[in-house]
Coordinates of C-alpha atoms and ligand atoms in Angstrom, one line a residue:
X1 CA 259.8 84.9 145.6
X2 CA 256.8 83.4 143.8
X3 CA 255.0 85.1 141.2
X4 CA 251.3 85.1 140.6
X5 CA 250.3 82.1 138.7
X6 CA 249.3 82.9 135.0
X7 CA 245.8 81.6 136.1
X8 CA 245.6 83.7 139.1
X9 CA 242.2 83.5 141.2
X10 CA 242.8 86.8 142.9
X11 CA 240.1 89.2 142.4
X12 CA 240.5 92.6 141.7
X13 CA 239.7 93.7 145.4
X14 CA 242.1 95.4 147.4
X15 CA 243.2 94.7 151.0
X16 CA 240.2 94.0 153.1
X17 CA 240.2 96.5 156.0
X18 CA 236.5 96.9 156.9
X19 CA 234.3 94.2 157.8
X20 CA 231.8 95.0 155.3
X21 CA 234.5 94.1 152.5
X22 CA 234.1 90.5 153.6
X23 CA 232.3 88.2 151.3
X24 CA 230.2 87.0 154.2
X25 CA 228.7 90.6 154.1
X26 CA 228.3 90.7 150.4
X27 CA 231.7 92.2 149.7
X28 CA 233.5 90.6 146.4
X29 CA 235.0 87.3 147.2
X30 CA 239.1 87.5 147.6
X31 CA 239.2 84.7 145.0
X32 CA 237.5 84.7 141.7
X33 CA 237.2 81.1 141.5
X34 CA 237.3 78.2 144.0
X35 CA 240.5 77.4 145.8
X36 CA 241.0 73.8 146.9
X37 CA 242.9 72.3 149.7
X38 CA 244.6 69.3 147.7
X39 CA 245.1 70.8 144.2
X40 CA 247.3 68.6 142.6
X41 CA 250.9 69.5 142.1
X42 CA 251.6 68.8 138.5
X43 CA 255.2 68.2 137.1
X44 CA 256.5 68.8 133.5
X45 CA 253.8 67.8 131.1
X46 CA 255.8 67.6 127.9
X47 CA 257.9 64.9 129.7
X48 CA 254.9 62.9 131.0
X49 CA 253.3 63.4 127.3
X50 CA 256.6 61.5 126.2
X51 CA 256.4 58.8 128.6
X52 CA 252.5 58.1 127.6
X53 CA 253.6 57.9 124.4
X54 CA 256.3 55.3 125.0
X55 CA 253.7 53.4 127.0
X56 CA 251.6 53.3 124.1
X57 CA 253.9 52.4 121.3
X58 CA 254.9 49.4 123.6
X59 CA 251.4 48.4 124.4
X60 CA 252.5 47.3 127.7
X61 CA 249.9 49.1 129.9
X62 CA 249.8 47.2 133.2
X63 CA 251.0 44.1 135.1
X64 CA 254.5 45.1 136.4
X65 CA 255.7 46.8 133.2
X66 CA 258.8 48.7 133.0
X67 CA 257.6 52.2 134.3
X68 CA 256.1 50.6 137.3
X69 CA 259.4 48.7 137.9
X70 CA 261.5 52.0 137.3
X71 CA 258.9 53.8 139.8
X72 CA 259.4 51.0 142.3
X73 CA 263.4 51.3 142.0
X74 CA 263.0 55.2 142.6
X75 CA 261.0 54.6 145.6
X76 CA 263.2 52.2 147.3
X77 CA 266.1 54.2 146.7
X78 CA 264.4 57.3 148.1
X79 CA 263.2 55.5 151.2
X80 CA 266.7 53.7 151.7
X81 CA 264.7 50.1 152.0
X82 CA 264.7 46.8 150.2
X83 CA 261.4 46.4 149.0
X84 CA 258.8 48.5 147.2
X85 CA 255.4 47.0 146.2
X86 CA 253.8 49.6 144.0
X87 CA 249.9 49.6 144.2
X88 CA 246.8 51.1 142.7
X89 CA 246.0 53.3 145.7
X90 CA 247.0 53.9 149.5
X91 CA 244.0 51.7 150.6
X92 CA 244.7 48.5 149.0
X93 CA 248.3 48.9 150.2
X94 CA 247.0 49.1 153.6
X95 CA 245.0 46.2 153.1
X96 CA 247.3 44.0 151.5
X97 CA 249.9 44.7 154.3
X98 CA 247.4 44.1 157.2
X99 CA 246.7 40.8 155.4
X100 CA 250.0 39.8 154.6
X101 CA 251.3 40.4 158.2
X102 CA 248.4 38.0 159.5
X103 CA 246.6 40.8 161.7
X104 CA 243.2 39.5 163.0
X105 CA 241.0 40.3 166.1
X106 CA 241.8 43.8 167.5
X107 CA 244.1 46.3 166.0
X108 CA 245.2 49.7 167.7
X109 CA 244.9 52.6 165.5
X110 CA 244.5 56.3 165.9
X111 CA 241.0 57.9 165.5
X112 CA 242.2 61.0 164.4
X113 CA 243.3 59.8 160.8
X114 CA 241.7 59.6 157.3
X115 CA 238.9 57.1 157.5
X116 CA 240.9 54.6 155.4
X117 CA 243.2 53.5 157.8
X118 CA 240.5 52.0 160.0
X119 CA 238.4 51.1 156.8
X120 CA 241.1 48.8 155.8
X121 CA 240.8 46.6 159.1
X122 CA 237.0 46.7 159.3
X123 CA 236.8 45.7 155.7
X124 CA 238.7 42.3 156.6
X125 CA 236.6 41.8 159.6
X126 CA 239.2 43.2 162.1
X127 CA 237.9 45.4 164.8
X128 CA 239.9 49.0 164.8
X129 CA 240.4 49.9 168.3
X130 CA 240.4 53.4 168.5
X131 CA 243.5 55.2 170.5
X132 CA 243.8 58.7 171.2
X133 CA 246.5 60.8 170.2
X134 CA 249.1 63.3 171.3
X135 CA 247.7 66.8 171.5
X136 CA 251.2 68.2 169.8
X137 CA 252.3 65.6 167.2
X138 CA 248.5 64.4 166.4
X139 CA 249.7 60.8 166.3
X140 CA 249.4 57.7 168.5
X141 CA 250.0 58.4 172.2
X142 CA 252.1 55.3 173.1
X143 CA 250.7 55.4 176.6
X144 CA 247.0 55.0 175.4
X145 CA 248.1 52.5 173.2
X146 CA 249.2 50.4 176.0
X147 CA 246.0 50.7 177.9
X148 CA 244.0 49.3 175.0
X149 CA 246.2 46.0 174.7
X150 CA 243.8 42.9 175.0
X151 CA 244.5 39.1 174.5
X152 CA 242.7 39.6 171.1
X153 CA 245.0 42.5 170.0
X154 CA 247.2 41.6 167.2
X155 CA 248.8 44.5 166.0
X156 CA 249.3 48.5 166.0
X157 CA 248.9 51.1 163.1
X158 CA 250.7 54.1 163.5
X159 CA 249.9 57.2 160.9
X160 CA 252.6 59.6 160.4
X161 CA 249.7 62.4 160.2
X162 CA 250.6 65.6 158.5
X163 CA 253.9 63.8 157.4
X164 CA 255.3 64.3 161.2
X165 CA 256.5 61.1 162.3
X166 CA 255.2 58.9 165.2
X167 CA 256.9 58.4 168.3
X168 CA 258.4 55.4 166.6
X169 CA 260.7 54.1 169.1
X170 CA 258.2 54.0 172.0
X171 CA 255.8 52.1 169.6
X172 CA 258.5 49.8 168.4
X173 CA 259.1 49.1 172.0
X174 CA 255.6 48.3 172.9
X175 CA 255.2 46.0 170.0
X176 CA 258.2 44.3 170.5
X177 CA 257.6 43.5 174.4
X178 CA 253.9 42.9 173.8
X179 CA 254.9 40.5 170.7
X180 CA 252.4 42.6 168.2
X181 CA 252.8 43.6 164.8
X182 CA 253.6 46.9 164.1
X183 CA 252.9 48.8 160.8
X184 CA 252.8 52.6 159.6
X185 CA 250.1 54.1 157.5
X186 CA 252.7 56.7 156.0
X187 CA 250.3 58.1 153.5
X188 CA 251.0 61.7 154.3
X189 CA 254.6 61.1 154.8
X190 CA 256.6 60.3 151.5
X191 CA 260.0 62.2 151.5
X192 CA 259.6 62.9 155.2
X193 CA 262.4 61.5 157.7
X194 CA 262.7 60.5 161.2
X195 CA 265.9 61.2 163.2
X196 CA 267.5 61.6 159.9
X197 CA 266.2 58.0 158.7
X198 CA 263.4 58.2 155.7
X199 CA 259.8 57.2 156.5
X200 CA 259.6 53.9 155.0
X201 CA 261.8 51.8 157.1
X202 CA 260.2 51.7 160.3
X203 CA 258.2 48.9 161.9
X204 CA 257.6 45.7 159.6
X205 CA 256.7 48.0 156.6
X206 CA 254.9 51.4 155.8
X207 CA 252.5 52.2 153.3
X208 CA 252.2 55.3 151.1
X209 CA 249.2 57.0 149.2
X210 CA 249.9 58.9 145.9
X211 CA 246.5 60.1 145.5
X212 CA 245.9 63.0 143.2
X213 CA 246.0 65.3 146.4
X214 CA 249.1 64.2 147.7
X215 CA 252.1 66.4 147.4
X216 CA 253.5 63.7 144.9
X217 CA 251.1 62.2 142.9
X218 CA 250.5 59.2 140.4
X219 CA 247.3 60.3 139.7
X220 CA 246.1 57.5 142.1
X221 CA 248.3 55.0 143.6
X222 CA 250.3 53.9 146.5
X223 CA 253.2 51.5 147.7
X224 CA 254.1 49.5 150.4
X225 CA 257.9 49.5 151.6
X226 CA 259.9 47.1 153.8
X227 CA 263.3 45.5 154.7
X228 CA 261.5 42.1 154.8
X229 CA 261.9 40.5 151.5
X230 CA 259.7 37.4 152.3
X231 CA 256.9 39.7 153.0
X232 CA 257.5 41.8 149.8
X233 CA 257.1 38.4 147.8
X234 CA 254.1 37.5 149.8
X235 CA 252.5 40.9 149.0
X236 CA 253.5 40.9 145.4
X237 CA 251.6 37.6 144.9
X238 CA 248.5 39.3 146.7
X239 CA 248.8 42.3 144.6
X240 CA 248.1 40.0 141.5
X241 CA 245.4 37.7 142.6
X242 CA 247.9 35.5 144.1
X243 CA 249.6 34.2 141.1
X244 CA 252.8 32.5 141.5
X245 CA 253.2 31.7 138.0
X246 CA 250.9 31.3 135.0
X247 CA 248.0 29.1 135.9
X248 CA 249.3 28.7 139.7
X249 CA 247.7 30.5 142.6
X250 CA 249.2 30.2 145.9
X251 CA 247.3 32.8 148.1
X252 CA 243.9 34.3 148.4
X253 CA 244.8 37.5 146.4
X254 CA 243.4 41.0 144.8
X255 CA 244.1 43.1 141.9
X256 CA 246.1 45.9 143.5
X257 CA 248.4 46.6 140.6
X258 CA 249.7 50.2 139.7
X259 CA 249.2 50.8 136.0
X260 CA 252.1 52.1 133.6
X261 CA 250.4 55.2 133.2
X262 CA 250.2 56.1 137.1
X263 CA 253.9 55.1 137.1
X264 CA 254.8 57.4 134.3
X265 CA 253.0 60.1 136.2
X266 CA 255.1 59.1 139.4
X267 CA 258.5 59.4 137.5
X268 CA 257.4 62.7 136.4
X269 CA 256.4 63.9 139.9
X270 CA 259.9 62.4 141.1
X271 CA 261.6 65.1 138.5
X272 CA 260.0 67.8 140.1
X273 CA 259.8 66.7 143.8
X274 CA 262.4 69.0 144.8
X275 CA 260.4 71.8 143.3
X276 CA 257.3 70.9 145.0
X277 CA 258.8 70.7 148.2
X278 CA 260.4 74.1 147.9
X279 CA 257.2 75.6 147.1
X280 CA 255.4 74.0 150.2
X281 CA 258.4 74.9 152.3
X282 CA 258.2 78.6 150.9
X283 CA 254.3 78.5 151.9
X284 CA 254.5 77.0 155.2
X285 CA 257.2 79.6 156.3
X286 CA 255.0 82.6 154.6
X287 CA 251.8 81.4 156.4
X288 CA 253.7 80.7 159.9
X289 CA 255.1 84.1 159.7
X290 CA 251.6 85.6 159.1
X291 CA 249.5 83.7 161.0
X292 CA 251.4 84.2 164.1
X293 CA 250.1 87.6 164.5
X294 CA 246.2 86.5 164.4
X295 CA 245.0 85.9 168.1
X296 CA 244.0 82.5 168.7
X297 CA 245.3 80.8 165.3
X298 CA 248.4 78.6 165.3
X299 CA 250.4 76.8 162.8
X300 CA 250.7 73.1 163.5
X301 CA 254.4 73.0 163.3
X302 CA 256.8 70.7 160.9
X303 CA 260.2 69.8 162.4
X304 CA 262.2 71.8 159.5
X305 CA 265.3 70.1 160.7
X306 CA 264.0 67.0 159.1
X307 CA 263.3 66.0 155.6
X308 CA 259.7 67.0 155.1
X309 CA 257.2 67.3 151.9
X310 CA 255.3 70.4 153.6
X311 CA 252.2 69.1 152.2
X312 CA 249.5 69.8 154.5
X313 CA 249.3 73.3 156.0
X314 CA 247.4 72.7 159.4
X315 CA 246.1 75.4 162.0
X316 CA 244.5 75.2 165.0
X317 CA 241.8 77.5 166.0
X318 CA 241.6 78.6 169.9
X319 CA 237.9 80.0 169.9
X320 CA 238.3 81.7 173.0
X321 CA 241.3 83.8 171.8
X322 CA 240.2 83.8 168.2
X323 CA 236.4 85.0 169.0
X324 CA 235.5 82.9 166.3
X325 CA 235.5 79.1 166.2
X326 CA 237.0 76.9 163.6
X327 CA 233.9 76.3 161.6
X328 CA 233.1 79.8 161.6
X329 CA 236.3 80.6 159.8
X330 CA 235.8 77.6 157.6
X331 CA 232.3 79.4 156.6
X332 CA 233.9 82.7 156.3
X333 CA 236.6 81.6 153.8
X334 CA 234.2 79.5 151.9
X335 CA 232.2 83.0 151.2
X336 CA 235.9 84.1 149.8
X337 CA 235.9 81.0 147.6
X338 CA 238.5 79.2 149.8
X339 CA 237.4 75.6 150.8
X340 CA 239.6 74.7 153.9
X341 CA 239.1 71.5 155.0
X342 CA 238.0 70.2 158.3
X343 CA 240.3 67.2 158.5
X344 CA 239.8 64.8 160.0
X345 CA 236.1 66.0 161.3
X346 CA 234.3 64.3 162.8
X347 CA 236.7 61.5 163.8
X348 CA 236.9 58.2 162.2
X349 CA 234.9 56.7 165.6
X350 CA 232.2 59.2 164.7
X351 CA 231.7 57.8 161.0
X352 CA 229.7 54.8 160.0
X353 CA 230.2 51.7 160.7
X354 CA 232.0 52.7 163.7
X355 CA 229.7 55.0 165.4
X356 CA 227.3 52.1 165.5
X357 CA 229.4 49.5 166.1
X358 CA 231.5 51.4 169.0
X359 CA 229.1 54.2 170.1
X360 CA 230.9 54.7 173.5
X361 CA 234.4 55.2 171.6
X362 CA 234.8 58.7 172.1
X363 CA 234.9 58.5 175.7
X364 CA 238.4 57.8 175.8
X365 CA 239.1 60.1 172.9
X366 CA 239.3 63.6 174.3
X367 CA 242.3 64.9 172.3
X368 CA 240.7 63.6 169.1
X369 CA 237.5 65.2 169.8
X370 CA 239.2 68.4 170.5
X371 CA 241.3 68.4 167.2
X372 CA 238.4 67.5 165.1
X373 CA 236.7 70.5 166.5
X374 CA 239.7 72.8 165.8
X375 CA 242.0 72.0 163.4
X376 CA 241.5 73.4 159.5
X377 CA 243.6 72.7 156.7
X378 CA 244.4 75.4 154.3
X379 CA 245.6 75.6 150.5
X380 CA 249.2 75.3 149.7
X381 CA 251.1 73.5 146.7
X382 CA 252.9 74.8 143.9
X383 CA 250.0 76.4 142.5
X384 CA 249.4 78.4 145.3
X385 CA 251.3 81.7 145.8
X386 CA 252.5 83.8 148.5
X387 CA 250.1 86.7 147.3
X388 CA 247.4 84.2 147.5
X389 CA 248.5 83.5 151.0
X390 CA 248.6 87.1 151.9
X391 CA 245.2 87.4 150.7
X392 CA 243.7 84.6 152.5
X393 CA 245.3 85.7 155.7
X394 CA 243.9 88.9 155.5
X395 CA 240.6 87.8 155.3
X396 CA 241.0 85.6 158.3
X397 CA 242.7 88.3 160.2
X398 CA 239.8 91.0 159.4
X399 CA 237.4 88.2 160.4
X400 CA 239.1 87.8 163.8
X401 CA 239.1 91.6 164.2
X402 CA 235.6 92.0 163.7
X403 CA 234.5 88.7 165.6
X404 CA 231.5 89.7 167.3
X405 CA 230.1 91.1 164.0
X406 CA 231.0 88.0 161.9
X407 CA 229.5 85.9 164.4
X408 CA 226.0 87.9 164.4
X409 CA 226.1 87.7 160.6
X410 CA 226.9 83.9 160.8
X411 CA 224.1 83.4 163.1
X412 CA 221.7 85.7 161.0
X413 CA 222.3 83.9 157.8
X414 CA 222.0 80.6 159.7
X415 CA 218.5 81.4 160.8
X416 CA 217.4 83.0 157.6
Ligands
T4K1 N1 245.5 56.9 155.3 C1 245.5 58.1 155.1 C2 246.1 58.6 156.3 C3 245.0 58.9 154.1 O1 244.9 60.4 154.3 C4 244.5 58.4 153.0 C5 243.8 59.2 151.8 C6 244.6 57.1 152.6 C7 245.1 56.2 153.9 C8 244.3 56.4 151.5 O2 245.1 56.6 150.5 P1 244.0 56.3 149.0 O3 243.3 55.4 148.9 O4 243.2 57.8 148.6 O5 245.6 56.5 148.2 C9 241.3 63.1 150.0 C10 242.0 61.9 149.3 O6 240.9 61.3 148.3 C11 242.7 61.1 149.8 O7 243.5 60.5 149.2 C12 243.3 61.6 151.2 N2 244.1 60.6 152.2 C13 242.3 62.5 151.9 C14 243.2 63.1 153.2 O8 242.0 63.6 151.1 P2 238.8 63.8 150.3 O9 237.4 63.2 150.9 O10 238.9 65.0 151.0 O11 239.1 64.1 148.6 P3 238.3 65.2 148.0 O12 237.7 64.5 146.6 O13 237.3 65.9 148.8 O14 239.7 65.9 147.4 C15 240.2 66.9 148.1 C16 240.1 68.2 147.7 O15 241.1 68.3 146.6 C17 239.0 68.8 147.3 O16 239.0 70.1 147.8 C18 239.1 69.0 145.7 C19 240.9 68.9 145.4 N3 241.0 68.1 144.3 C20 240.7 66.6 144.2 C21 241.1 66.0 143.2 C22 241.0 64.6 143.2 C23 241.5 68.7 143.0 O17 241.6 69.9 143.1 N4 242.0 68.0 141.9 C24 241.8 66.7 141.9 O18 242.3 66.0 141.2 O19 240.0 62.8 150.3

């Protein structure tokens, strides 16, 4: 069992057992400083400093240096794929792959995702066609995908949301039958598997994000992985302005390169990856066990028989049973210094420029609308202990037990 981290944020209050002890009513907050979702996992700092020192000594800071090459090899090996193209972030990875696949016109994407998935298309003047998701998996619903295909459709982008794999086989079948390109935004799914096969090897290619807030980070970073070596070669050129050789540019390209320092962080994250996953799994089990006793709250499950990174701790709130809405609970937690996140509120289709360009999109997205209203993401990661989870769950349990009083107080505060 984990011990409380050295810099514990637990305040000195005992268990909350009366509503007036909740910070919402003026009680002492459960946490003495802010607790974030997405607090970075940090590996062995000494090892990172050694690597940084080596990079500085070599005076080779970017442009495909030895650390990036070593990082790409590790990713390739882990995903069991032929090719890895490391990038400066997950957004550029998406943009490069979309362009390299020749997607144009319309591409089908879930509306329930981080906005970057749609932006990567719109940025290249490709229309994201928003598709609804399955209420259980939160991933593209293949039956809805089929309905949205038009003569302008050139591709499908599945997102393995929360690290839970899409219905890959159904999407592959549709893409093949309708002659569409299929790629996956696997930003959440590094080190996860589907039917025993690592995410990374599905569709034409898949992209990862290694942003600071991901369970495995390179500060900023991303990668495209594929078994198609010709596609990979094209993307390597696109990542580096289209340079085939010195003075010879053969493609429209950008600057999507990962730096040596980011790759050094990535190698350091690899060293600690098993520990990151173990603490995520421990927290997932602990949260799941204790949240189960709160009426109206349910944990969005991971398939623990597959490889899983346990990065996101996702909870759905049924207001009718809990007596409080997701937004009420987020406010209760904020008062306690816990910044739970409403990912992915309000749905990409309700963000600009999509709201203006496609104002009616929500009409065919009932599940997306429901999830954006009811899902909250809670803190986890190697710096969040089971004692802290107990404190957080205790606060939520008390709030739900005294839902009418909490509701009245929230109402009073919003009218004040
Ligand atoms: N596709 C999908 C499905 C994605 O989820 C993402 C990114 C992408 C594509 C694009 O990949 P990248 O281009 O980002 O590599 C965060 C991340 O910035 C974003 O990477 C991530 N998805 C998204 C789900 O979450 P925000 O707007 O929530 O970030 P922010 O600044 O509010 O940070 C989140 C929390 O983390 C905060 O509570 C503060 C905390 N934090 C953040 C940073 C940067 C820390 O404690 N330390 C830190 O260093 O988007």
